[in-house]
């Protein structure tokens, strides 16, 4: 990537976080203010950034239109598939991708390993919300009204001796997921299988999907799967980046803390 294109991309990411002045952009890029101004003028001419009335620069209206077009072209399964296949080859276990679909969570892809016992899950099948690792990884990061709507009338049916069978315990499980960043299924639907799962974020930072590593307990116990969470985190972060997500920088995080 040429230096000018790289610089333009960095400017877009900076002003996407929040509107910034020319001086702030120059300081963040480590360039002279005149260099930052040239980049900003080029982006403004293209409609990708705009100078606001307060003198700060934000995203341009043309970029919003391009983003809408790009979103229509994104296919989660297609984008995630290479990363899921890599994860499967390395961990040698079944890999699932599940996504929000209205008020349900649905399996949208599944990578199985040759010679392994096939699990019950099927692409297009609804996830059992109170047992699956992927559902916990998604629900833990949804607004409270979304969680309430999705769990309204949900029956916490016991499938195994480790199934969570009531809402208070399930809420505590979601809080634990938020705290550590990953979820697990401790043989809660089938007593011979378990998994660990992590969320996938879209360009706006919302959790829209989750990836899990699932194994027969005879092949890998839950402790072994927990040891694969760094590999799983690398996979979900990569998919999230491909969907346009960028983690908040230190400055943005500090500002968020200041407003709490």
CSV table of C-alpha atoms in Angstrom, one decimal, residues 124-247:
chain,number,residue,atom,x,y,z
A,124,UNK,CA,-29.8,-23.0,9.2
A,125,UNK,CA,-30.8,-24.6,12.5
A,126,UNK,CA,-31.8,-22.4,15.4
A,127,UNK,CA,-29.5,-22.5,18.4
A,128,UNK,CA,-30.8,-23.5,21.8
A,129,UNK,CA,-30.3,-20.2,23.5
A,130,UNK,CA,-29.7,-21.3,27.1
A,131,UNK,CA,-27.3,-24.1,26.3
A,132,UNK,CA,-25.0,-23.1,23.4
A,133,UNK,CA,-21.7,-21.3,23.7
A,134,UNK,CA,-22.4,-19.3,20.6
A,135,UNK,CA,-25.7,-18.0,22.0
A,136,UNK,CA,-24.1,-16.9,25.3
A,137,UNK,CA,-21.3,-15.2,23.4
A,138,UNK,CA,-23.8,-13.2,21.4
A,139,UNK,CA,-26.4,-12.5,24.1
A,140,UNK,CA,-23.9,-11.4,26.6
A,141,UNK,CA,-23.1,-8.3,24.5
A,142,UNK,CA,-26.6,-7.3,23.4
A,143,UNK,CA,-28.6,-4.4,24.8
A,144,UNK,CA,-30.8,-5.5,27.7
A,145,UNK,CA,-34.0,-4.9,25.7
A,146,UNK,CA,-32.8,-7.3,23.0
A,147,UNK,CA,-32.0,-9.9,25.6
A,148,UNK,CA,-35.4,-9.5,27.2
A,149,UNK,CA,-37.2,-9.8,23.9
A,150,UNK,CA,-35.3,-12.9,22.8
A,151,UNK,CA,-35.7,-14.7,26.2
A,152,UNK,CA,-39.4,-13.7,26.6
A,153,UNK,CA,-41.3,-17.0,27.1
A,154,UNK,CA,-38.1,-19.1,26.7
A,155,UNK,CA,-38.2,-22.4,28.4
A,156,UNK,CA,-35.0,-23.4,30.2
A,157,UNK,CA,-35.5,-27.1,29.6
A,158,UNK,CA,-33.0,-29.4,31.2
A,159,UNK,CA,-31.2,-31.5,28.6
A,160,UNK,CA,-28.3,-32.8,30.7
A,161,UNK,CA,-27.3,-32.5,34.4
A,162,UNK,CA,-25.3,-29.4,33.6
A,163,UNK,CA,-28.0,-27.4,31.7
A,164,UNK,CA,-28.8,-24.0,33.1
A,165,UNK,CA,-32.4,-24.3,34.0
A,166,UNK,CA,-33.5,-20.8,35.2
A,167,UNK,CA,-33.1,-17.2,34.2
A,168,UNK,CA,-31.1,-15.9,37.2
A,169,UNK,CA,-28.4,-18.5,36.7
A,170,UNK,CA,-28.4,-17.7,32.9
A,171,UNK,CA,-28.0,-14.0,33.6
A,172,UNK,CA,-25.0,-14.8,35.9
A,173,UNK,CA,-23.5,-16.9,33.1
A,174,UNK,CA,-23.9,-14.0,30.7
A,175,UNK,CA,-22.2,-11.6,33.2
A,176,UNK,CA,-19.3,-14.1,33.4
A,177,UNK,CA,-19.0,-14.1,29.6
A,178,UNK,CA,-18.8,-10.3,29.5
A,179,UNK,CA,-16.1,-10.4,32.2
A,180,UNK,CA,-13.8,-12.9,30.5
A,181,UNK,CA,-14.7,-12.3,26.9
A,182,UNK,CA,-15.7,-15.9,26.0
A,183,UNK,CA,-18.5,-18.4,26.6
A,184,UNK,CA,-18.7,-22.1,27.1
A,185,UNK,CA,-21.1,-25.0,26.8
A,186,UNK,CA,-20.2,-27.5,29.6
A,187,UNK,CA,-22.1,-30.5,28.0
A,188,UNK,CA,-25.3,-28.6,28.5
A,189,UNK,CA,-27.3,-29.9,25.5
A,190,UNK,CA,-25.5,-33.2,24.8
A,191,UNK,CA,-23.6,-34.8,27.7
A,192,UNK,CA,-20.9,-36.0,25.3
A,193,UNK,CA,-20.0,-32.6,23.7
A,194,UNK,CA,-18.7,-29.2,24.9
A,195,UNK,CA,-17.4,-26.0,23.4
A,196,UNK,CA,-15.9,-22.6,23.9
A,197,UNK,CA,-17.1,-19.6,21.9
A,198,UNK,CA,-16.3,-15.9,21.2
A,199,UNK,CA,-18.2,-13.0,19.7
A,200,UNK,CA,-17.8,-11.4,16.3
A,201,UNK,CA,-18.3,-7.7,15.9
A,202,UNK,CA,-19.4,-5.6,12.8
A,203,UNK,CA,-18.1,-2.3,11.6
A,204,UNK,CA,-20.1,-0.5,14.3
A,205,UNK,CA,-18.8,-2.6,17.1
A,206,UNK,CA,-22.0,-4.5,17.6
A,207,UNK,CA,-21.8,-8.3,18.3
A,208,UNK,CA,-23.6,-9.9,15.4
A,209,UNK,CA,-22.2,-13.5,15.4
A,210,UNK,CA,-20.0,-15.9,17.3
A,211,UNK,CA,-17.5,-18.7,16.5
A,212,UNK,CA,-17.2,-21.8,18.6
A,213,UNK,CA,-14.8,-24.7,18.9
A,214,UNK,CA,-16.8,-27.9,19.7
A,215,UNK,CA,-15.5,-31.3,20.6
A,216,UNK,CA,-16.6,-34.6,22.0
A,217,UNK,CA,-15.7,-34.8,25.7
A,218,UNK,CA,-13.8,-38.0,25.0
A,219,UNK,CA,-11.6,-36.2,22.6
A,220,UNK,CA,-11.1,-32.9,24.5
A,221,UNK,CA,-12.4,-31.9,27.8
A,222,UNK,CA,-13.5,-28.4,28.6
A,223,UNK,CA,-10.2,-27.5,30.1
A,224,UNK,CA,-8.4,-28.4,26.9
A,225,UNK,CA,-10.9,-26.3,24.9
A,226,UNK,CA,-10.3,-23.4,27.2
A,227,UNK,CA,-6.6,-23.6,26.3
A,228,UNK,CA,-7.6,-22.9,22.7
A,229,UNK,CA,-9.3,-19.5,23.5
A,230,UNK,CA,-6.2,-17.5,22.3
A,231,UNK,CA,-6.5,-19.1,18.9
A,232,UNK,CA,-10.2,-18.6,18.9
A,233,UNK,CA,-9.7,-14.9,19.8
A,234,UNK,CA,-7.3,-14.5,16.9
A,235,UNK,CA,-9.9,-15.9,14.6
A,236,UNK,CA,-12.9,-13.9,15.8
A,237,UNK,CA,-10.8,-10.7,15.8
A,238,UNK,CA,-9.8,-11.4,12.2
A,239,UNK,CA,-13.3,-11.9,11.1
A,240,UNK,CA,-14.4,-8.8,12.9
A,241,UNK,CA,-11.7,-6.8,11.1
A,242,UNK,CA,-12.9,-8.2,7.8
A,243,UNK,CA,-16.4,-6.9,8.7
A,244,UNK,CA,-14.9,-3.4,9.3
A,245,UNK,CA,-14.5,-3.5,13.1
A,246,UNK,CA,-11.6,-1.6,14.6
A,247,UNK,CA,-11.0,-1.6,18.4
